[in-house]
Coordinates of N, CA and C in Angstrom, one line a residue:
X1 N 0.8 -1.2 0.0 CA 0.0 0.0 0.0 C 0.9 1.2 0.0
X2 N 0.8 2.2 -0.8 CA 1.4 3.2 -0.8 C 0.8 4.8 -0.4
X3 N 0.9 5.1 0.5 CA 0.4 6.7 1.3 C 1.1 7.9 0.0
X4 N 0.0 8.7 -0.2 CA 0.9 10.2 -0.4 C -0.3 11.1 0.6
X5 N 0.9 11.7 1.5 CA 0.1 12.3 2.6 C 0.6 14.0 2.1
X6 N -0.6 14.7 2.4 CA 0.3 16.7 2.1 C 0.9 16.7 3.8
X7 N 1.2 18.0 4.0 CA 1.7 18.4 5.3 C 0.9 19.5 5.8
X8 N 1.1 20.6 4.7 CA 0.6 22.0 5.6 C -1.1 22.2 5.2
X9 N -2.2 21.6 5.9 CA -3.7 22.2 5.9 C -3.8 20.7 6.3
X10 N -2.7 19.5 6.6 CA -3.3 17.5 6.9 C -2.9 17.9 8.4
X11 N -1.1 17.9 8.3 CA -0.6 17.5 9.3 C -0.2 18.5 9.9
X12 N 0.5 20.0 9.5 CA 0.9 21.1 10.0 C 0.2 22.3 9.7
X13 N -0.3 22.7 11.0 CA -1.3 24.3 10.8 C -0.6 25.4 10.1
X14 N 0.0 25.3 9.1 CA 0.3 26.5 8.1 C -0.4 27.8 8.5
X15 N -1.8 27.9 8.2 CA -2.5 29.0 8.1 C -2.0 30.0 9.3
X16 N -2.3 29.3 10.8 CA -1.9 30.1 11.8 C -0.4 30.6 11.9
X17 N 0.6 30.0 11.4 CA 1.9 30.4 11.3 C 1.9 31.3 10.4
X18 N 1.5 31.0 9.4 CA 1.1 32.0 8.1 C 0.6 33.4 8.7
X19 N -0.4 33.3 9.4 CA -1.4 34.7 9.6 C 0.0 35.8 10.8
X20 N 0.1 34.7 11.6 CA 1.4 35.5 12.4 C 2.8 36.2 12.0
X21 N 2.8 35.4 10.7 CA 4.4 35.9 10.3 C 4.2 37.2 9.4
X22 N 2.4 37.6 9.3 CA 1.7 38.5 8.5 C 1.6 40.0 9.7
X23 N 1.2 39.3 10.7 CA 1.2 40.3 11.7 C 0.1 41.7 11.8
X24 N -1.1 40.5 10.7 CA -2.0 42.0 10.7 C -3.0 41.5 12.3
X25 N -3.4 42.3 13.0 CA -4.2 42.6 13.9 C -5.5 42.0 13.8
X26 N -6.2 42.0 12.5 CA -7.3 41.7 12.6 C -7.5 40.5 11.6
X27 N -6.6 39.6 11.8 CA -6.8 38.0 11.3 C -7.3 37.5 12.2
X28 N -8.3 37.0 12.4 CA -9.1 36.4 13.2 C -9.0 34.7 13.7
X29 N -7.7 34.4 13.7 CA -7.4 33.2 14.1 C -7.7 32.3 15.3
X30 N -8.4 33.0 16.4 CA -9.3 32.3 17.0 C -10.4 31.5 16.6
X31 N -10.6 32.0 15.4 CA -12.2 31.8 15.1 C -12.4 30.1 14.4
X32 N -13.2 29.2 14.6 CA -12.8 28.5 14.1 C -13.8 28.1 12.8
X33 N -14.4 29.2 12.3 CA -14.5 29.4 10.8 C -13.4 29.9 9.9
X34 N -12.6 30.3 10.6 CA -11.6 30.7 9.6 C -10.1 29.8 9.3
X35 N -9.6 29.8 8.3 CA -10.2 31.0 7.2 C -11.6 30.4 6.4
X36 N -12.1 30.9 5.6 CA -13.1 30.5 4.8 C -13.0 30.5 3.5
X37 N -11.7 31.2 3.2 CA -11.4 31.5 1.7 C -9.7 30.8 1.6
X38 N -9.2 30.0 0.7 CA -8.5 29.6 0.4 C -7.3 31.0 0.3
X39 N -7.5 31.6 -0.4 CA -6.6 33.2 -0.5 C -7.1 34.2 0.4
X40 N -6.9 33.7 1.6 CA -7.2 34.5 2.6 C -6.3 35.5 3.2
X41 N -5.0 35.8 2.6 CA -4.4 36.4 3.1 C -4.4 38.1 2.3
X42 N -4.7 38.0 0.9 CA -5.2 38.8 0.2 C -6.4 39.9 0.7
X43 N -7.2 38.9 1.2 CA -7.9 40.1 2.4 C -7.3 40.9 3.5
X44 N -6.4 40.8 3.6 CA -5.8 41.9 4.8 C -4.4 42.5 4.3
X45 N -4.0 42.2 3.2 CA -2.2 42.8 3.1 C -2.0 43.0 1.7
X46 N -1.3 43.7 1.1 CA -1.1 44.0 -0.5 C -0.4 42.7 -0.8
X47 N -0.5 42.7 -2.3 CA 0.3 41.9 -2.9 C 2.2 41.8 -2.4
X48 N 2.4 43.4 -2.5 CA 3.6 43.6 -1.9 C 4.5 42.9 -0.6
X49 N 3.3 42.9 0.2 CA 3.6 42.6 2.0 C 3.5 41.3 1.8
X50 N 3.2 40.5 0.9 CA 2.4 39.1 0.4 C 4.3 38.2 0.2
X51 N 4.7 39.4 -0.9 CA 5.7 38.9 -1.6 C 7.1 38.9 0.0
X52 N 7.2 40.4 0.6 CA 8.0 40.8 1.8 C 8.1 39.0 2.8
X53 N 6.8 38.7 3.0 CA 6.7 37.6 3.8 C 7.4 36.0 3.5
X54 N 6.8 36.1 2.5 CA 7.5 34.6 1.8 C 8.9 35.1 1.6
X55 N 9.3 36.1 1.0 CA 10.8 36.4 1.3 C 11.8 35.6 2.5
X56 N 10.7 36.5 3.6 CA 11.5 36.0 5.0 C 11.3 34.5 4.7
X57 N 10.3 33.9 4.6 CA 10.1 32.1 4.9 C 11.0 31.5 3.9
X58 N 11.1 32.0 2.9 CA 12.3 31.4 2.2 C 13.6 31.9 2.7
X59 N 13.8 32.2 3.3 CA 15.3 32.6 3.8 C 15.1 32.0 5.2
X60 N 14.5 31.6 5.8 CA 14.2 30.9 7.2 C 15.2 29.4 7.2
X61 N 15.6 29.7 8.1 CA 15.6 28.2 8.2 C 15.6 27.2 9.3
X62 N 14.0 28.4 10.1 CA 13.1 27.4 11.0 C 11.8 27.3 10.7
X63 N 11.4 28.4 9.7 CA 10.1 28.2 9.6 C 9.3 27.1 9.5
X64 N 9.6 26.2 8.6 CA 9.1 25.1 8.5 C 9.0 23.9 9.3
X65 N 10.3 24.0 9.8 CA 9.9 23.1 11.4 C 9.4 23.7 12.3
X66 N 9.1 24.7 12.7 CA 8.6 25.2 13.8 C 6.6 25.6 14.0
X67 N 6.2 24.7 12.5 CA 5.1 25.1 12.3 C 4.8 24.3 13.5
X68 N 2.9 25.1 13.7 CA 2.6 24.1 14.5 C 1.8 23.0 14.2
X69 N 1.0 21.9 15.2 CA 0.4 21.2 14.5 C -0.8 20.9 15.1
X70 N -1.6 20.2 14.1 CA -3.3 19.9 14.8 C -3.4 19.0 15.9
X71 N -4.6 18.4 16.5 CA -4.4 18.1 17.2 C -4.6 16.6 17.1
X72 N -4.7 16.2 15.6 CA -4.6 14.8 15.4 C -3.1 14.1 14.6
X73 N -2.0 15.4 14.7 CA -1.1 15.2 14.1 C 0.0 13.7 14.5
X74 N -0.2 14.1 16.1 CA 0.5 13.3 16.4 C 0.4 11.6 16.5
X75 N -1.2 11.2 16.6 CA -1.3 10.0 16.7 C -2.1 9.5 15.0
X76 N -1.8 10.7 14.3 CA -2.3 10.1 12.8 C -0.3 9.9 12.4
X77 N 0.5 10.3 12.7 CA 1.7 10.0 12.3 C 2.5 8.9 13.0
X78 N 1.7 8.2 14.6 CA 2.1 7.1 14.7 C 0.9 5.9 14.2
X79 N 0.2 6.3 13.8 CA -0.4 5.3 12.8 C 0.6 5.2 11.6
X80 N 0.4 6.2 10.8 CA 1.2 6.2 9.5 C 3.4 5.3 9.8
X81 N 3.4 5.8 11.0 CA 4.7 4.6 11.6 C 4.6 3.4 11.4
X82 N 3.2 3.1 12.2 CA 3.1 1.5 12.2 C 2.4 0.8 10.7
X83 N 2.1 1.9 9.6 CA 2.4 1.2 8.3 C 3.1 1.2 7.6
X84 N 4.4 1.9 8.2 CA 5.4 1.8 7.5 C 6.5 0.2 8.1
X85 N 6.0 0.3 9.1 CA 6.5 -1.1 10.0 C 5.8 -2.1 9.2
X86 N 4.7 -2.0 9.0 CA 3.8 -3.1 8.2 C 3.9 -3.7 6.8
X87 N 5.1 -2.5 6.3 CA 5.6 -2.9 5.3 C 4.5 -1.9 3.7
X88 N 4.2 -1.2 4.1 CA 3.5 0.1 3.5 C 4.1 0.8 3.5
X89 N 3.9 1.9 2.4 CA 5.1 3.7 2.0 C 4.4 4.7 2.1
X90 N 4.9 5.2 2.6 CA 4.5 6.4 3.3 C 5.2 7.7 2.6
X91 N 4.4 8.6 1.8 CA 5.2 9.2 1.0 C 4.5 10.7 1.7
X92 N 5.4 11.6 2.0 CA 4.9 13.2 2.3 C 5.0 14.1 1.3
X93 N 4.0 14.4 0.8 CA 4.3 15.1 -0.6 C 3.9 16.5 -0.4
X94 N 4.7 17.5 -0.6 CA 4.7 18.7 0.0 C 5.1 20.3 -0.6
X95 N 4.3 21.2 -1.2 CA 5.1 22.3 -2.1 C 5.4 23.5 -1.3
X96 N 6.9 23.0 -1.2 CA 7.5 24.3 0.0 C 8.9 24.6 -0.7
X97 N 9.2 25.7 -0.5 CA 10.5 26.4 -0.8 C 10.9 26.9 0.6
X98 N 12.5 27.7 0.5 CA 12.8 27.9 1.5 C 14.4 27.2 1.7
X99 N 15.0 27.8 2.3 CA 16.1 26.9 3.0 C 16.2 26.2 3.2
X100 N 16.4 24.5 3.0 CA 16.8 23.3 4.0 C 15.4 22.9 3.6
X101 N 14.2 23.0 2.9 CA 12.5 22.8 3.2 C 12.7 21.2 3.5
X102 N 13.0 20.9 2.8 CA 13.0 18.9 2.8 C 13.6 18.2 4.5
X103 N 14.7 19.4 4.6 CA 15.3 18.7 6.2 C 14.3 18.6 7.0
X104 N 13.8 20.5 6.9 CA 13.0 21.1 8.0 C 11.7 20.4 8.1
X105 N 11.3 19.8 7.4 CA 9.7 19.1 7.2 C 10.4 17.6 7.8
X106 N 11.5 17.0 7.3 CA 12.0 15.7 7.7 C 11.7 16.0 9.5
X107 N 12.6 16.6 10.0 CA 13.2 17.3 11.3 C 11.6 17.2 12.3
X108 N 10.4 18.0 11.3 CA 9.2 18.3 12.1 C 8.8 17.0 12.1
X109 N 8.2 16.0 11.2 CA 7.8 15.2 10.8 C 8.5 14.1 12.1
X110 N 9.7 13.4 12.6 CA 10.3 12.9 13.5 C 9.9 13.8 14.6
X111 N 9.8 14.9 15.0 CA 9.2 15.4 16.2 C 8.3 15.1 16.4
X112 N 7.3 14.8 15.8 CA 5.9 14.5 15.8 C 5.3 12.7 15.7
X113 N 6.4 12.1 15.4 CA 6.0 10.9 16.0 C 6.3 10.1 14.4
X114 N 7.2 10.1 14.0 CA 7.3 9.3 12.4 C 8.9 9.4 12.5
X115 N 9.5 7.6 12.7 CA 10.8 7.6 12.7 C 12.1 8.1 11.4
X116 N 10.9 7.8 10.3 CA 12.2 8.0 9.0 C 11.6 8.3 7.9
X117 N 10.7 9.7 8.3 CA 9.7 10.0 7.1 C 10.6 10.1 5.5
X118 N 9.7 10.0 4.3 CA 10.3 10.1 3.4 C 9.3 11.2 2.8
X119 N 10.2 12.4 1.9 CA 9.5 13.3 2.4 C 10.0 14.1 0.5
X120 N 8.7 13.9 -0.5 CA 9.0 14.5 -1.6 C 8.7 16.2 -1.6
X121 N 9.5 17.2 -1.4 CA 9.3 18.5 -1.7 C 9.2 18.9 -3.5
X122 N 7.9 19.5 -3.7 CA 7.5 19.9 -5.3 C 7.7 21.7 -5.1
X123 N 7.9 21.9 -6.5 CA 8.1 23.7 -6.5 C 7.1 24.0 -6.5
X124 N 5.9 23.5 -7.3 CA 4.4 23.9 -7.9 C 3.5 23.1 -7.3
X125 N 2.3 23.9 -7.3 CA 1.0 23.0 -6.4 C 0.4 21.9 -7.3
X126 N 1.3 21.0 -8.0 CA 1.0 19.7 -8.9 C 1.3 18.6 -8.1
X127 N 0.3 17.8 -8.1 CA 1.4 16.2 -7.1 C 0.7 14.7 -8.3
X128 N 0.5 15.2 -9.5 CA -0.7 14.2 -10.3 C 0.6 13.3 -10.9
X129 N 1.8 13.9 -11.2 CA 2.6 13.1 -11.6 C 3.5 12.4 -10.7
X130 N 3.6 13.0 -9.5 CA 4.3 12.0 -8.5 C 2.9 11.0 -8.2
X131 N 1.8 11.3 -8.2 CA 1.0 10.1 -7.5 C 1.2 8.6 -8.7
X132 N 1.0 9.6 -10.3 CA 1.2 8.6 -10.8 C 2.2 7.6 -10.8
X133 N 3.5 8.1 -10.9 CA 5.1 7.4 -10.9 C 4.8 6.7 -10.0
X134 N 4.3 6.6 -8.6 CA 4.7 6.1 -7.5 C 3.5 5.4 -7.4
X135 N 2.4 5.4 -8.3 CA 1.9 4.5 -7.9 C 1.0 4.2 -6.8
X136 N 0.5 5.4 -6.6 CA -0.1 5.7 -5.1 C -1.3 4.7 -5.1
X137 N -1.7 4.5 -4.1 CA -2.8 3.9 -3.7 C -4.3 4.6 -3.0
X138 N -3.4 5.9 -2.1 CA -4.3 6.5 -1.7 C -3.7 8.2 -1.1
X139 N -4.4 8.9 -1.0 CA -3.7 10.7 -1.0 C -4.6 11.2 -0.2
X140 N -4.5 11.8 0.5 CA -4.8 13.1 1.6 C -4.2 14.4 1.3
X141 N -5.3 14.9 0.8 CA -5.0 16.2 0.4 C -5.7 17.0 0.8
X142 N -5.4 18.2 1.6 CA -6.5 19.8 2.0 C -7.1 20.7 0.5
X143 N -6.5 20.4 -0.7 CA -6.7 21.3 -1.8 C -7.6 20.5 -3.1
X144 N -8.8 20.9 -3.2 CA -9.6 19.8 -4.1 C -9.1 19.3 -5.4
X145 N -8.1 20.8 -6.1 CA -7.9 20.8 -7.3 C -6.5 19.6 -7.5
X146 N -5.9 19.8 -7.2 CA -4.6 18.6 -6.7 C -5.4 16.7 -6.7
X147 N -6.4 16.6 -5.9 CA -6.9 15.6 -5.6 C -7.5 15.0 -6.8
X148 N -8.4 16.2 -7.4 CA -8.9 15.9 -9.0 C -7.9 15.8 -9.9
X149 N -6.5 16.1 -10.1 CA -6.0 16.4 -10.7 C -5.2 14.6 -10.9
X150 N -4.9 14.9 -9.6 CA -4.5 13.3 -9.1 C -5.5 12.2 -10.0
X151 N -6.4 12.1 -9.2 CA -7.8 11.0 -10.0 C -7.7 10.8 -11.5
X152 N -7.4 12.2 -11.7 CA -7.3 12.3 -13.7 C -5.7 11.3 -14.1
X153 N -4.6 11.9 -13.6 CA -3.5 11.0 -13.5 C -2.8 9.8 -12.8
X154 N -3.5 9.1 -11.3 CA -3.4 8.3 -10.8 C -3.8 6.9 -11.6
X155 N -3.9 5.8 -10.7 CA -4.5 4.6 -11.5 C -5.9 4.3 -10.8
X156 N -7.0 3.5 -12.0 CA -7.9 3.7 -11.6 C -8.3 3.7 -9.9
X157 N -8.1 2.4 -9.3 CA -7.7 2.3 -8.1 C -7.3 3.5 -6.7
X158 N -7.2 4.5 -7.2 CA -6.8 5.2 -6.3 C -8.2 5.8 -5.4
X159 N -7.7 5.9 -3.7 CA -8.9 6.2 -3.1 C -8.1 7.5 -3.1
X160 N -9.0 8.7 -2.7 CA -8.6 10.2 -2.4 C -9.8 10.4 -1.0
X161 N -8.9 11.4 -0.5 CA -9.8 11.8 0.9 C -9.4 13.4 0.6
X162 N -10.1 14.0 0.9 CA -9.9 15.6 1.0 C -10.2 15.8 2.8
X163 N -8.9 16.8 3.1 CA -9.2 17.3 4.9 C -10.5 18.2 4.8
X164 N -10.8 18.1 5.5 CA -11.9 19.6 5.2 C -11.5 20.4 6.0
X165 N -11.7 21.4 5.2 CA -11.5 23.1 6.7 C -12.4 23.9 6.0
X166 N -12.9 24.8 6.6 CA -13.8 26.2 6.0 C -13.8 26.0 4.6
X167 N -12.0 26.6 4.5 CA -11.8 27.2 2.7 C -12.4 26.1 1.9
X168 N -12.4 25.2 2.1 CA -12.8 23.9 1.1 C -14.0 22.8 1.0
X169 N -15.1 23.6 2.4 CA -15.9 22.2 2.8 C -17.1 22.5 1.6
X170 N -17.4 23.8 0.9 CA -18.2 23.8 -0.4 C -17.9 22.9 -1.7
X171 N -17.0 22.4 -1.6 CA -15.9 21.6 -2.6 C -16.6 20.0 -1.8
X172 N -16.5 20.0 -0.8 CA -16.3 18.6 0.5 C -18.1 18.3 0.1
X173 N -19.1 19.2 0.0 CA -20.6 18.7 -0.1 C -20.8 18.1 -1.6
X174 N -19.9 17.8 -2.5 CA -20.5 17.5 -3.8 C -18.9 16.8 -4.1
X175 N -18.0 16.3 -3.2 CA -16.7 16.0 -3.8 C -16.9 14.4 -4.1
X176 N -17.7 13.8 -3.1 CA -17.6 12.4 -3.2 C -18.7 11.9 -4.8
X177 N -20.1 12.5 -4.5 CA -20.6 12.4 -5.8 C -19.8 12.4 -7.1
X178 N -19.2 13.4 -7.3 CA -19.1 14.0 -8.7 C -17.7 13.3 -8.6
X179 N -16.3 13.5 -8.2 CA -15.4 12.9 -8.3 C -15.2 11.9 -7.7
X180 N -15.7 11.5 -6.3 CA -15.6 9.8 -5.9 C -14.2 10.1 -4.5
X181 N -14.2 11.2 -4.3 CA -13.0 12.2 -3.3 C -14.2 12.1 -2.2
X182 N -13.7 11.6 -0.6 CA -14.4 11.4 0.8 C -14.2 12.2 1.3
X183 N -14.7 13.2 1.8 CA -14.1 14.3 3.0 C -14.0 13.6 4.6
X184 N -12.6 13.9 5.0 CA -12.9 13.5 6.3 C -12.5 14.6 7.0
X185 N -12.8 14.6 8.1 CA -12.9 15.7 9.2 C -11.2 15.7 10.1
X186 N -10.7 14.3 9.4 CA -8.8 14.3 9.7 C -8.4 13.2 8.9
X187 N -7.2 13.2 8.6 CA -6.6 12.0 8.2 C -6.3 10.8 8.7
X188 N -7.0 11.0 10.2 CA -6.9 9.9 11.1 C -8.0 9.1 10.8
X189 N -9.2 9.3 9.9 CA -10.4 8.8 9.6 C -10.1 8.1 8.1
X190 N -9.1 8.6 7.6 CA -8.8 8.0 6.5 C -7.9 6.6 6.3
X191 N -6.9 7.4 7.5 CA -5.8 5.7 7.4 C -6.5 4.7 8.2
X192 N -7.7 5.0 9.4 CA -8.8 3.9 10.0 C -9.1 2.8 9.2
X193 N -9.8 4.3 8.0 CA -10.8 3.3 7.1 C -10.0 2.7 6.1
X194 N -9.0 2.9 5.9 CA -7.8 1.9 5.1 C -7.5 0.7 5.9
X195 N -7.5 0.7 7.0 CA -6.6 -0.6 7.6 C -8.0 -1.3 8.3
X196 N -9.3 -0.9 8.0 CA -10.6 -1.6 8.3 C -11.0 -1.9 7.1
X197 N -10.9 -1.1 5.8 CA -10.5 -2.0 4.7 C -10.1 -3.3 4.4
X198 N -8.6 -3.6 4.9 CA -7.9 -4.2 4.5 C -8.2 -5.5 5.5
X199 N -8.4 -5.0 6.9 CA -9.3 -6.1 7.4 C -10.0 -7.0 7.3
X200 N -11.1 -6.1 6.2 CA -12.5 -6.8 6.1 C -12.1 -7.8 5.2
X201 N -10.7 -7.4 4.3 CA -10.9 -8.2 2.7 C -10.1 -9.4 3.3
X202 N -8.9 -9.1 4.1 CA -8.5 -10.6 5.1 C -9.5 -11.0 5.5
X203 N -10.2 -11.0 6.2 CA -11.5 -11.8 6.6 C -12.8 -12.4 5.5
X204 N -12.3 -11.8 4.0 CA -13.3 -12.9 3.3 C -12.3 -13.6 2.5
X205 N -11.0 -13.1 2.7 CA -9.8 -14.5 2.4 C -10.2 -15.6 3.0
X206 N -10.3 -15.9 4.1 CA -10.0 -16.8 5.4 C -11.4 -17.7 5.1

């Protein structure tokens, strides 16, 4: 069985690091509708202060390990251990730039409970041809278009789960109809229902 898991909107709270390193006052990160818009950062800062920011995160070289994380991070990544012990791949597929990105995501990723992640960094928000090459079996993705994009270039076979958050749960009410994409509420519901899967089909082996 082969995993392609994302990081930032699955396993690491991007947004909230994001909205801080923005420093506007009236991002509302308490709130737990927010954000609701995928480009949500466009509502509070110019293009200019857009570009200033990512400057700094690419020249970081803690940002990315220092994100924080949800609160299913930790025991959806010693699940994801114990299928790699099981003899399953575990692939983190991830579009980050920056200094070191691949260490720093390795680095977070072992903090968090995953002995020897393997961890593909992409330049562009495309992952349809790594799912293909590798042959995925199944993807966790926060971003719809990626997921569809996937389905179009994976093999028939492939399950897709979309995270849901705000920006994306209008996508999450019509995803499983129309493309056959499950919304779960964490990725800990996804790798469940993989290994209750896999269960059931041992049990009509026997």
């Amino acid at each position: 069985m082969k995993y392609v898991i994302d990081m930032d909107g699955v396993l690491a709270e991007f947004n909230v690091a994001f909205a801080k390193q923005l420093g506007h006052p009236d991002i509302p990160i308490a709130d737990p509708k927010w954000p609701e818009l995928w480009d949500w950062p466009q509502q509070y800062v110019s293009d200019e202060q857009l570009e200033q920011v990512w400057a700094q995160i690419h020249h970081s070289e803690t940002f990315w390990e220092s994100l924080p994380c949800f609160n299913w991070t930790r025991e959806t990544l010693t699940l994801l251990d114990h299928e790699v012990n099981r003899g399953h791949e575990v692939y983190f597929v991830t579009a980050r730039q920056g200094v070191d990105a691949k260490r720093q995501t390795e680095r977070w990723l072992q903090k968090y409970g995953i002995e020897l992640p393997t961890v593909v960094v992409v330049q562009k928000m495309e992952k349809g041809g790594i799912v293909q090459d590798l042959g995925a079996d199944i993807m966790v993705d926060d971003k719809p278009e990626l997921l569809v994009s996937a389905k179009a270039a994976g093999k028939e076979s492939l399950r897709l789960y979309l995270q849901v958050h705000p920006y994306n749960k209008a996508f999450a009410f019509n995803a499983h109809k129309r493309y056959g994409i499950l919304p779960v509420e964490s990725p800990l519901t996804a790798i469940r229902s993989e290994y209750a899967r896999r269960e059931i089909y041992k049990t009509m082996e026997t």
